[in-house]
Amino acid sequence: MSKHQHQPASLLERLIFNNRPAVILLCLVISVFLFYQASQVRPQTSFEKMIPLGHPYIQKMLEHRNDLANLGNTVRISVEAVDGDIFSKEYMETLRQISDEVFYIPGVDRSGLKSLWSPSVRWTEVTEEGFAGGEVIPQTYDGSGESLEELRSNILKSGQIGRLVANNFKSSIVDVPLLESYPDPEDQSRQIRLDYQQFSHELEEKIREKYEAQNPNIKVHIIGFAKKVGDLIDGLVGVALFFAAAIGITLVLLLWFTRCLKSTLAVLLTTLIAVAWQLGLLHTLGFGLDPYSMLVPFLVFAIGISHGVQKINGIAMASGEAPDALSAARMAFRQLFIPGLVALLSDAVGFVTLLLIDIGVIRELAIGASMGVAVIILTNLILLPVMISYIGISPKAVKISREEAAKDHPLWRLISNFAHPLVAPISVVVALAAFGGGIWYGQNLKIGDLDQGAPELHPDSRYNLDNDFVIRNYSTSSDVLVVMVKTATERCSTYPALTAMDELMWQMENTPGVQSAISMVTVSRQVIKGMNEGNLKWETLSRNQDVLNNSIARADGLYNSDCSVAPVLVFLNDHKAETLERAVKVVEAFAEENNTDNMQFILAAGNAGIEAATNEVIAASETTMLVAVYAAVSFMCLLTFRSIAATLCVILPLVLTSVLGNALMAYMGIGVKVATLPVIALGVGIGVDYGIYIYSRLETYLRQGMPLQEAYYETLKSTGKAVLFTGVCLAIGVATWIFSAIKFQADMGLMLTFMFLWNMIGAVWLLPALARFLINPEKLRAKSLAPATA
């Protein structure tokens, strides 16, 4: 530390430590404002933020949003009769009450709500006098046995079996389309955004809980994007408990590490201030917390603790030589500010690369994480040493630090063998073997979801159980890929258009993973058959345009108002990556062969179309983002150390971690998706801290003329304990997520825990081995002596 003691103070150091009261007062004023802003942060998300708005599929879907009735953001409520079937007076009355109750929930698109009680749900049959039809539940319905038999007959003739009514007649669905924003009931000129958490709670309280209690023979199942997001936001409540647990565990570990209550509380306080500032800035800039960005406060806390530990360790070591707390704080600041700043800027640059991904929630996560790193520069690199300059470190801790510096450490001596000329080649060979194995097994890594239902939630969650119920009991699953068939005005019902749609449906129904497909062709064929006494030979498309026009008159919702857009609805078994990829390839091949100037087959709408677009964006962005984050971090290291060899020593362990992380994801059955893609950038951005702190200290000792192994031993003595502690603290900060009720949070917690620990291991184990081959100590020493010689 003596070298730093005699270095002249920089302008920044003088500015900070000569104006300590002003620094503390400024931080206090900022804290008052941002603490208030942080208290206003609320969980929020939206449909648009979860999807890649720039993808052609999504742009086409939004372009034709008004042409696609009820094919956007919808919720499906399945009302099950536990004993018996739906043909009972009590069941039908409960279904009516549920339909009416849902109708008045804010955010529901009332014009599109559909259930057996909706007037738009009709039946049709062919009689000797022609077509006959009416509402499935007629005005004369009174719940009597005769009415229920009439209802059964109407349902059989409605074509709703497998769609609104379960195949086994034991449940029926209320289909609820939603509005992203809706007029304020008190001020019609003002629009209110749909609150997914509140909407989910209303479904639980006003529908599920109320009617299951009212009618014990009823069980309610609810699925849909809004319900899934509502459940995810509810799971955030548990995150606060994990955060509290992380603080408690960190407090104990910090106290063990520092042996000083004052400095422990100072590190915790400045880090919590950083978290509060980050949340306050989020709200000030108009952002909220969604299920994905909830990770950011954990990261800010973990990063803040890691840099705080380095500061306290440096001040404790300096206190053995410095005459007072102020001098020790200044010496540590002089030594650690630049490495800490470079590490934090590398973190921030790594996070900023996430902005390359055209998905709102990931971009907000990038902004939040970058702001968090920026405030840590102020709180943990500047405010913390200023605080310690006043309160100091306990004499007991200083004494322990002095004794630690003076005595020999068998553990550090053992670990320093990684830099030994005989051990280093073995380490490099092991690393190359691990890299090759990781590359080979990582080929099994898939893009997108690998499970049915909502993979963001655990398989035994209520949502996934509800989704499983719907899949098992209905012919039309909740995973719908919508192909938009676009023609000239009033031309969607022509024979060539309908024939092409029919051919597409046939190809899709013969594609593995597809349940069924429907379009206006489905209705047209049924009507034409009915017009010909129900003869199956006539269940085909007529070449007579008048017959076709008459046959599609009852295909409500399957073409737009001017018959220029007609959707083909493809119901999939699930939205696994392979299923989506297979279905999309069939449609694209069909479109390439059949698209003309007068008719185009356009992908895609429906939740499966959105998933397919998201998968394509992630697949295209993954490599770009990885290259960008490594390029950015490498540039920061190159700028700092002015050495390609030094940069490789820091970066190559991170590359190994990324490769092994991909292999772990493949082994654990975790796909690359919106939730897991940021982990790659976060792991690299934060993991670089270890290498920067270790190499910067190692280079200092090498410049003093020490042999590599001895220099590494001294590095471990001075900063090794802090680096190991940092790795554990970072891991603990996110490891608590593994116990989250939300599966994707548990996956992210597992992956980040692995990456933080393995990055630390890589820095301690592989960095010195690489230095043995890449770094020339004599050249470093010569550079160090050159100015003095001159």
XYZ file of N, CA, C and O in Angstrom, residues 133-270:
552
model
N -82.778 -21.784 -37.745
C -81.734 -21.490 -36.761
C -82.233 -20.540 -35.708
O -83.382 -20.075 -35.721
N -81.357 -20.247 -34.772
C -81.701 -19.331 -33.688
C -80.610 -19.341 -32.635
O -79.553 -19.955 -32.800
N -80.867 -18.647 -31.528
C -79.915 -18.612 -30.429
C -79.835 -19.984 -29.769
O -80.850 -20.683 -29.649
N -78.631 -20.373 -29.348
C -78.461 -21.670 -28.692
C -79.336 -21.747 -27.441
O -79.960 -22.771 -27.164
N -79.367 -20.661 -26.674
C -80.289 -20.600 -25.529
C -81.421 -19.660 -25.926
O -81.257 -18.439 -25.958
N -82.586 -20.206 -26.288
C -83.675 -19.369 -26.809
C -84.311 -18.515 -25.711
O -84.093 -18.721 -24.516
N -85.100 -17.548 -26.143
C -85.786 -16.669 -25.195
C -86.764 -17.452 -24.315
O -87.084 -17.030 -23.208
N -87.191 -18.616 -24.788
C -88.176 -19.406 -24.035
C -87.537 -20.299 -22.972
O -88.256 -21.008 -22.252
N -86.214 -20.274 -22.868
C -85.526 -21.153 -21.908
C -85.973 -20.815 -20.486
O -85.992 -19.646 -20.081
N -86.356 -21.848 -19.703
C -86.782 -21.633 -18.315
C -86.148 -22.625 -17.340
O -86.533 -22.692 -16.167
N -85.184 -23.412 -17.821
C -84.505 -24.355 -16.932
C -85.246 -25.657 -16.740
O -84.777 -26.540 -16.008
N -86.369 -25.832 -17.401
C -87.123 -27.083 -17.267
C -86.435 -28.201 -18.037
O -85.516 -27.974 -18.816
N -86.905 -29.424 -17.826
C -86.338 -30.570 -18.526
C -86.458 -30.421 -20.022
O -85.524 -30.758 -20.771
N -87.605 -29.901 -20.488
C -87.804 -29.727 -21.919
C -86.831 -28.692 -22.486
O -86.260 -28.869 -23.570
N -86.622 -27.595 -21.719
C -85.702 -26.546 -22.168
C -84.274 -27.073 -22.250
O -83.525 -26.737 -23.173
N -83.904 -27.901 -21.276
C -82.542 -28.445 -21.270
C -82.341 -29.408 -22.435
O -81.256 -29.462 -23.035
N -83.371 -30.179 -22.782
C -83.265 -31.063 -23.938
C -83.157 -30.252 -25.225
O -82.408 -30.609 -26.141
N -83.904 -29.162 -25.280
C -83.816 -28.285 -26.447
C -82.410 -27.670 -26.532
O -81.839 -27.550 -27.619
N -81.858 -27.297 -25.373
C -80.507 -26.746 -25.321
C -79.499 -27.766 -25.843
O -78.606 -27.436 -26.642
N -79.634 -29.019 -25.406
C -78.727 -30.069 -25.869
C -78.793 -30.189 -27.388
O -77.759 -30.288 -28.067
N -80.003 -30.192 -27.923
C -80.196 -30.312 -29.367
C -79.567 -29.125 -30.100
O -78.899 -29.291 -31.119
N -79.760 -27.917 -29.544
C -79.210 -26.716 -30.183
C -77.679 -26.736 -30.189
O -77.046 -26.324 -31.159
N -77.085 -27.184 -29.086
C -75.619 -27.241 -29.012
C -75.073 -28.212 -30.046
O -74.072 -27.941 -30.717
N -75.742 -29.356 -30.212
C -75.312 -30.352 -31.197
C -75.363 -29.775 -32.610
O -74.589 -30.185 -33.480
N -76.260 -28.830 -32.825
C -76.416 -28.242 -34.159
C -75.625 -26.936 -34.329
O -75.646 -26.331 -35.399
N -74.936 -26.503 -33.278
C -74.283 -25.184 -33.307
C -72.863 -25.213 -33.832
O -72.305 -24.173 -34.179
N -72.222 -26.391 -33.837
C -70.811 -26.467 -34.223
C -69.862 -25.982 -33.137
O -68.678 -25.744 -33.402
N -70.379 -25.836 -31.909
C -69.558 -25.321 -30.814
C -68.948 -26.422 -29.947
O -68.213 -26.104 -28.992
N -69.221 -27.669 -30.257
C -68.640 -28.757 -29.460
C -67.128 -28.799 -29.733
O -66.693 -28.849 -30.876
N -66.363 -28.809 -28.672
C -64.906 -28.750 -28.782
C -64.384 -27.335 -28.792
O -63.180 -27.116 -28.666
N -65.300 -26.339 -28.947
C -64.880 -24.933 -28.941
C -65.411 -24.229 -27.693
O -64.662 -23.965 -26.758
N -66.704 -23.951 -27.647
C -67.289 -23.363 -26.433
C -67.764 -24.429 -25.454
O -67.906 -24.166 -24.263
N -68.020 -25.618 -25.961
C -68.517 -26.719 -25.124
C -67.520 -27.868 -25.190
O -67.036 -28.227 -26.269
N -67.204 -28.437 -24.022
C -66.227 -29.528 -23.965
C -66.732 -30.742 -24.720
O -67.945 -30.955 -24.861
N -65.794 -31.552 -25.196
C -66.171 -32.751 -25.950
C -67.008 -33.727 -25.131
O -67.804 -34.486 -25.685
N -66.833 -33.701 -23.799
C -67.598 -34.621 -22.940
C -68.811 -33.949 -22.296
O -69.441 -34.520 -21.403
N -69.129 -32.726 -22.708
C -70.291 -31.973 -22.204
C -70.237 -31.721 -20.689
O -71.269 -31.453 -20.088
N -69.051 -31.756 -20.089
C -68.955 -31.527 -18.654
C -68.497 -30.115 -18.312
O -68.374 -29.758 -17.139
N -68.245 -29.296 -19.331
C -67.847 -27.905 -19.073
C -68.111 -27.080 -20.319
O -68.287 -27.615 -21.420
N -68.127 -25.776 -20.141
C -68.249 -24.858 -21.275
C -67.407 -23.624 -20.985
O -67.005 -23.377 -19.848
N -67.143 -22.867 -22.042
C -66.192 -21.755 -21.941
C -66.890 -20.410 -22.106
O -67.815 -20.259 -22.906
N -66.389 -19.449 -21.322
C -66.718 -18.041 -21.543
C -65.474 -17.421 -22.161
O -64.413 -17.374 -21.522
N -65.582 -16.982 -23.412
C -64.444 -16.416 -24.135
C -64.446 -14.905 -23.927
O -65.421 -14.227 -24.278
N -63.352 -14.374 -23.354
C -63.328 -12.976 -22.910
C -62.202 -12.211 -23.616
O -61.043 -12.279 -23.194
N -62.499 -11.486 -24.697
C -61.469 -10.633 -25.312
C -61.231 -9.396 -24.450
O -62.141 -8.901 -23.776
N -59.980 -8.900 -24.479
C -59.610 -7.780 -23.610
C -59.170 -6.579 -24.427
O -58.727 -6.701 -25.574
N -59.282 -5.414 -23.811
C -58.801 -4.166 -24.387
C -57.531 -3.753 -23.648
O -57.498 -3.791 -22.415
N -56.479 -3.353 -24.381
C -55.245 -2.903 -23.727
C -55.480 -1.619 -22.944
O -54.857 -1.374 -21.925
N -56.383 -0.788 -23.448
C -56.780 0.416 -22.717
C -58.267 0.643 -22.976
O -58.793 0.256 -24.020
N -58.922 1.252 -22.014
C -60.372 1.435 -22.116
C -60.762 2.778 -21.494
O -60.024 3.340 -20.660
N -61.915 3.341 -21.874
C -62.320 4.657 -21.368
C -62.568 4.621 -19.858
O -63.137 3.663 -19.327
N -62.138 5.674 -19.202
C -62.406 5.830 -17.769
C -63.903 6.027 -17.590
O -64.494 6.914 -18.207
N -64.564 5.200 -16.747
C -66.012 5.346 -16.553
C -66.421 6.738 -16.076
O -67.519 7.204 -16.366
N -65.513 7.411 -15.357
C -65.841 8.736 -14.825
C -65.460 9.850 -15.793
O -65.930 10.969 -15.664
N -64.553 9.564 -16.733
C -64.141 10.562 -17.709
C -63.860 9.835 -19.020
O -62.781 9.309 -19.243
N -64.839 9.803 -19.898
C -64.751 9.015 -21.117
C -63.624 9.475 -22.051
O -63.188 8.719 -22.924
N -63.136 10.702 -21.874
C -62.067 11.203 -22.726
C -60.700 10.665 -22.311
O -59.727 10.794 -23.052
N -60.623 10.068 -21.134
C -59.346 9.556 -20.623
C -59.303 8.041 -20.745
O -60.271 7.364 -20.438
N -58.163 7.535 -21.214
C -57.983 6.094 -21.374
C -57.223 5.519 -20.184
O -56.251 6.107 -19.711
N -57.661 4.352 -19.703
C -56.994 3.656 -18.604
C -56.355 2.390 -19.166
O -56.996 1.619 -19.875
N -55.062 2.188 -18.859
C -54.390 0.963 -19.295
C -54.853 -0.210 -18.436
O -55.091 -0.072 -17.239
N -54.977 -1.361 -19.073
C -55.413 -2.561 -18.362
C -54.374 -2.951 -17.314
O -53.190 -3.119 -17.623
N -54.816 -3.065 -16.069
C -53.950 -3.497 -14.965
C -54.096 -5.009 -14.834
O -55.104 -5.511 -14.340
N -53.070 -5.752 -15.283
C -53.171 -7.208 -15.326
C -53.316 -7.819 -13.938
O -54.048 -8.791 -13.757
N -52.623 -7.264 -12.956
C -52.726 -7.811 -11.607
C -54.133 -7.614 -11.058
O -54.735 -8.542 -10.515
N -54.668 -6.408 -11.214
C -56.017 -6.135 -10.726
C -57.048 -6.985 -11.473
O -57.976 -7.536 -10.860
N -56.872 -7.099 -12.791
C -57.803 -7.905 -13.581
C -57.767 -9.367 -13.128
O -58.811 -10.013 -12.970
N -56.565 -9.890 -12.891
C -56.426 -11.267 -12.412
C -57.102 -11.454 -11.061
O -57.775 -12.458 -10.822
N -56.934 -10.467 -10.177
C -57.570 -10.554 -8.856
C -59.089 -10.537 -8.967
O -59.782 -11.241 -8.227
N -59.603 -9.719 -9.897
C -61.063 -9.672 -10.069
C -61.587 -11.007 -10.576
O -62.663 -11.463 -10.164
N -60.838 -11.646 -11.477
C -61.255 -12.973 -11.945
C -61.273 -13.972 -10.795
O -62.176 -14.814 -10.698
N -60.274 -13.892 -9.921
C -60.211 -14.818 -8.780
C -61.343 -14.555 -7.807
O -62.038 -15.485 -7.370
N -61.521 -13.282 -7.427
C -62.491 -12.948 -6.368
C -63.931 -12.975 -6.861
O -64.809 -13.555 -6.215
N -64.161 -12.354 -8.026
C -65.540 -12.212 -8.503
C -66.036 -13.442 -9.262
O -67.254 -13.625 -9.407
N -65.110 -14.255 -9.757
C -65.528 -15.405 -10.557
C -65.194 -16.716 -9.847
O -66.088 -17.434 -9.396
N -63.917 -17.039 -9.723
C -63.539 -18.353 -9.211
C -64.018 -18.550 -7.763
O -64.768 -19.481 -7.471
N -63.573 -17.689 -6.872
C -63.898 -17.878 -5.449
C -65.400 -17.745 -5.199
O -66.000 -18.559 -4.480
N -66.008 -16.735 -5.781
C -67.427 -16.463 -5.531
C -68.319 -17.614 -5.988
O -69.161 -18.111 -5.227
N -68.113 -18.073 -7.226
C -69.051 -19.057 -7.775
C -68.718 -20.484 -7.377
O -69.617 -21.334 -7.334
N -67.453 -20.780 -7.070
C -67.153 -22.101 -6.523
C -67.727 -22.242 -5.121
O -68.157 -23.328 -4.728
N -67.774 -21.129 -4.366
C -68.383 -21.170 -3.031
C -69.905 -21.219 -3.135
O -70.579 -21.908 -2.362
N -70.439 -20.519 -4.142
C -71.889 -20.454 -4.309
C -72.470 -21.784 -4.790
O -73.556 -22.192 -4.377
N -71.744 -22.470 -5.674
C -72.215 -23.739 -6.231
C -71.088 -24.767 -6.089
O -70.171 -24.800 -6.913
N -71.106 -25.615 -5.058
C -70.023 -26.586 -4.828
C -69.802 -27.555 -5.987
O -68.738 -28.180 -6.057
N -70.774 -27.676 -6.888
C -70.620 -28.587 -8.020
C -69.908 -27.919 -9.194
O -69.762 -28.517 -10.251
N -69.449 -26.685 -8.991
C -68.805 -25.920 -10.057
C -67.309 -25.777 -9.752
O -66.910 -25.513 -8.622
N -66.502 -25.958 -10.785
C -65.071 -25.688 -10.686
C -64.678 -24.810 -11.861
O -65.037 -25.114 -13.004
N -63.975 -23.716 -11.569
C -63.641 -22.724 -12.594
C -62.173 -22.848 -12.980
O -61.298 -22.937 -12.108
N -61.919 -22.857 -14.296
C -60.554 -22.898 -14.829
C -60.359 -21.652 -15.695
O -61.196 -21.367 -16.550
N -59.242 -20.935 -15.476
C -59.016 -19.672 -16.191
C -57.638 -19.693 -16.836
O -56.637 -19.942 -16.158
N -57.588 -19.434 -18.141
C -56.301 -19.356 -18.842
C -56.305 -18.131 -19.754
O -57.353 -17.546 -20.027
N -55.117 -17.758 -20.223
C -54.978 -16.606 -21.104
C -53.807 -15.747 -20.663
O -53.347 -15.808 -19.516
N -53.321 -14.917 -21.579
C -52.128 -14.098 -21.319
C -52.305 -13.233 -20.086
O -51.414 -13.153 -19.226
N -53.454 -12.564 -19.973
C -53.659 -11.641 -18.856
C -53.637 -12.386 -17.522
O -53.098 -11.891 -16.528
N -54.224 -13.581 -17.483
C -54.232 -14.345 -16.226
C -52.830 -14.815 -15.886
O -52.420 -14.791 -14.713
N -52.086 -15.238 -16.899
C -50.713 -15.696 -16.652
C -49.864 -14.560 -16.093
O -49.148 -14.740 -15.100
N -49.955 -13.382 -16.715
C -49.154 -12.243 -16.238
C -49.600 -11.823 -14.844
O -48.774 -11.485 -13.991
N -50.907 -11.871 -14.589
C -51.402 -11.545 -13.244
C -50.820 -12.475 -12.195
O -50.423 -12.040 -11.107
N -50.761 -13.772 -12.517
C -50.170 -14.741 -11.581
C -48.677 -14.482 -11.385
O -48.148 -14.639 -10.276
N -47.994 -14.077 -12.471
C -46.565 -13.770 -12.352
C -46.344 -12.573 -11.434
O -45.444 -12.579 -10.580
N -47.161 -11.539 -11.598
C -47.018 -10.355 -10.757
C -47.309 -10.695 -9.297
O -46.633 -10.219 -8.383
N -48.313 -11.544 -9.062
C -48.600 -11.974 -7.688
C -47.402 -12.683 -7.074
O -47.145 -12.580 -5.876
N -46.673 -13.422 -7.919
C -45.502 -14.126 -7.412
C -44.388 -13.190 -6.974
O -43.469 -13.603 -6.255
N -44.488 -11.910 -7.388
C -43.456 -10.950 -7.006
C -43.493 -10.639 -5.517
O -42.496 -10.155 -4.958
N -44.625 -10.874 -4.875
C -44.717 -10.620 -3.434
C -43.675 -11.442 -2.695
O -43.016 -10.972 -1.764
N -43.494 -12.689 -3.144
C -42.501 -13.546 -2.511
C -41.092 -13.067 -2.733
O -40.186 -13.365 -1.942
N -40.888 -12.264 -3.811
C -39.551 -11.767 -4.105
C -39.064 -10.863 -2.978
O -37.877 -10.846 -2.650
N -39.976 -10.080 -2.386
C -39.581 -9.207 -1.277
C -39.019 -10.026 -0.116
O -38.067 -9.612 0.547
N -39.601 -11.196 0.118
C -39.101 -12.066 1.192
C -37.705 -12.589 0.838
O -36.829 -12.684 1.706
N -37.502 -12.930 -0.445
C -36.176 -13.390 -0.868
C -35.144 -12.277 -0.703
O -33.996 -12.522 -0.326
N -35.567 -11.046 -1.001
C -34.652 -9.921 -0.867
C -34.263 -9.730 0.602
O -33.091 -9.493 0.921
N -35.252 -9.832 1.479
C -34.971 -9.717 2.917
C -34.028 -10.830 3.373
O -33.107 -10.595 4.168
N -34.248 -12.046 2.852
C -33.373 -13.171 3.213
C -31.947 -12.919 2.721
O -30.972 -13.194 3.436
N -31.829 -12.380 1.507
C -30.498 -12.088 0.962
C -29.777 -11.046 1.812
O -28.573 -11.161 2.077
N -30.521 -10.035 2.276
C -29.921 -9.008 3.134
C -29.437 -9.621 4.441
O -28.323 -9.339 4.911
N -30.273 -10.479 5.051
C -29.905 -11.107 6.321
C -28.657 -11.975 6.190
O -27.735 -11.883 7.020
N -28.621 -12.803 5.151
C -27.471 -13.689 4.951
C -26.211 -12.868 4.665
O -25.131 -13.147 5.194
N -26.378 -11.827 3.840
C -25.235 -10.975 3.505
C -24.704 -10.261 4.740
O -23.486 -10.107 4.909
N -25.611 -9.810 5.607
C -25.192 -9.144 6.851
C -24.293 -10.050 7.683
O -23.228 -9.643 8.164
N -24.704 -11.304 7.834
C -23.914 -12.262 8.626
C -22.548 -12.491 7.986
O -21.503 -12.466 8.647
N -22.544 -12.712 6.658
C -21.281 -12.963 5.967
C -20.356 -11.741 5.995
O -19.136 -11.864 6.153
N -20.935 -10.554 5.825
C -20.138 -9.335 5.875
C -19.490 -9.155 7.245
O -18.322 -8.765 7.352
N -20.266 -9.418 8.281
C -19.749 -9.274 9.640
C -18.600 -10.260 9.863
O -17.579 -9.924 10.479
N -18.750 -11.461 9.335
C -17.676 -12.454 9.446
C -16.455 -12.010 8.661
O -15.314 -12.180 9.105
N -16.690 -11.409 7.496
C -15.575 -10.999 6.641
C -14.822 -9.796 7.216
O -13.587 -9.772 7.260
N -15.564 -8.763 7.628
C -14.920 -7.518 8.058
C -14.513 -7.531 9.528
O -13.623 -6.778 9.921
N -15.190 -8.340 10.349
C -14.986 -8.341 11.810
C -15.215 -6.943 12.383
O -14.618 -6.567 13.396
N -16.085 -6.181 11.721
C -16.321 -4.790 12.142
C -17.770 -4.439 11.856
O -18.192 -4.412 10.693
N -18.550 -4.169 12.890
C -19.971 -3.863 12.727
C -20.164 -2.547 11.970
O -21.055 -2.437 11.123
N -19.335 -1.543 12.268
C -19.490 -0.230 11.639
C -19.340 -0.319 10.122
O -20.179 0.201 9.375
N -18.266 -0.954 9.677
C -18.046 -1.030 8.229
C -19.071 -1.942 7.554
O -19.481 -1.700 6.414
N -19.513 -2.986 8.270
C -20.558 -3.869 7.721
C -21.836 -3.091 7.458
O -22.440 -3.176 6.383
N -22.256 -2.304 8.458
C -23.482 -1.512 8.303
C -23.301 -0.439 7.230
O -24.250 -0.123 6.505
N -22.093 0.097 7.110
C -21.842 1.119 6.080
C -22.001 0.526 4.686
O -22.613 1.141 3.803
N -21.450 -0.688 4.481
C -21.587 -1.338 3.171
C -23.053 -1.636 2.872
O -23.548 -1.362 1.764
N -23.765 -2.189 3.855
C -25.187 -2.495 3.654
C -25.988 -1.236 3.366
O -26.841 -1.216 2.468
N -25.728 -0.170 4.128
C -26.493 1.071 3.968
C -26.276 1.669 2.585
O -27.244 2.015 1.889
N -25.020 1.798 2.161
C -24.763 2.399 0.841
C -25.333 1.549 -0.282
O -25.825 2.072 -1.289
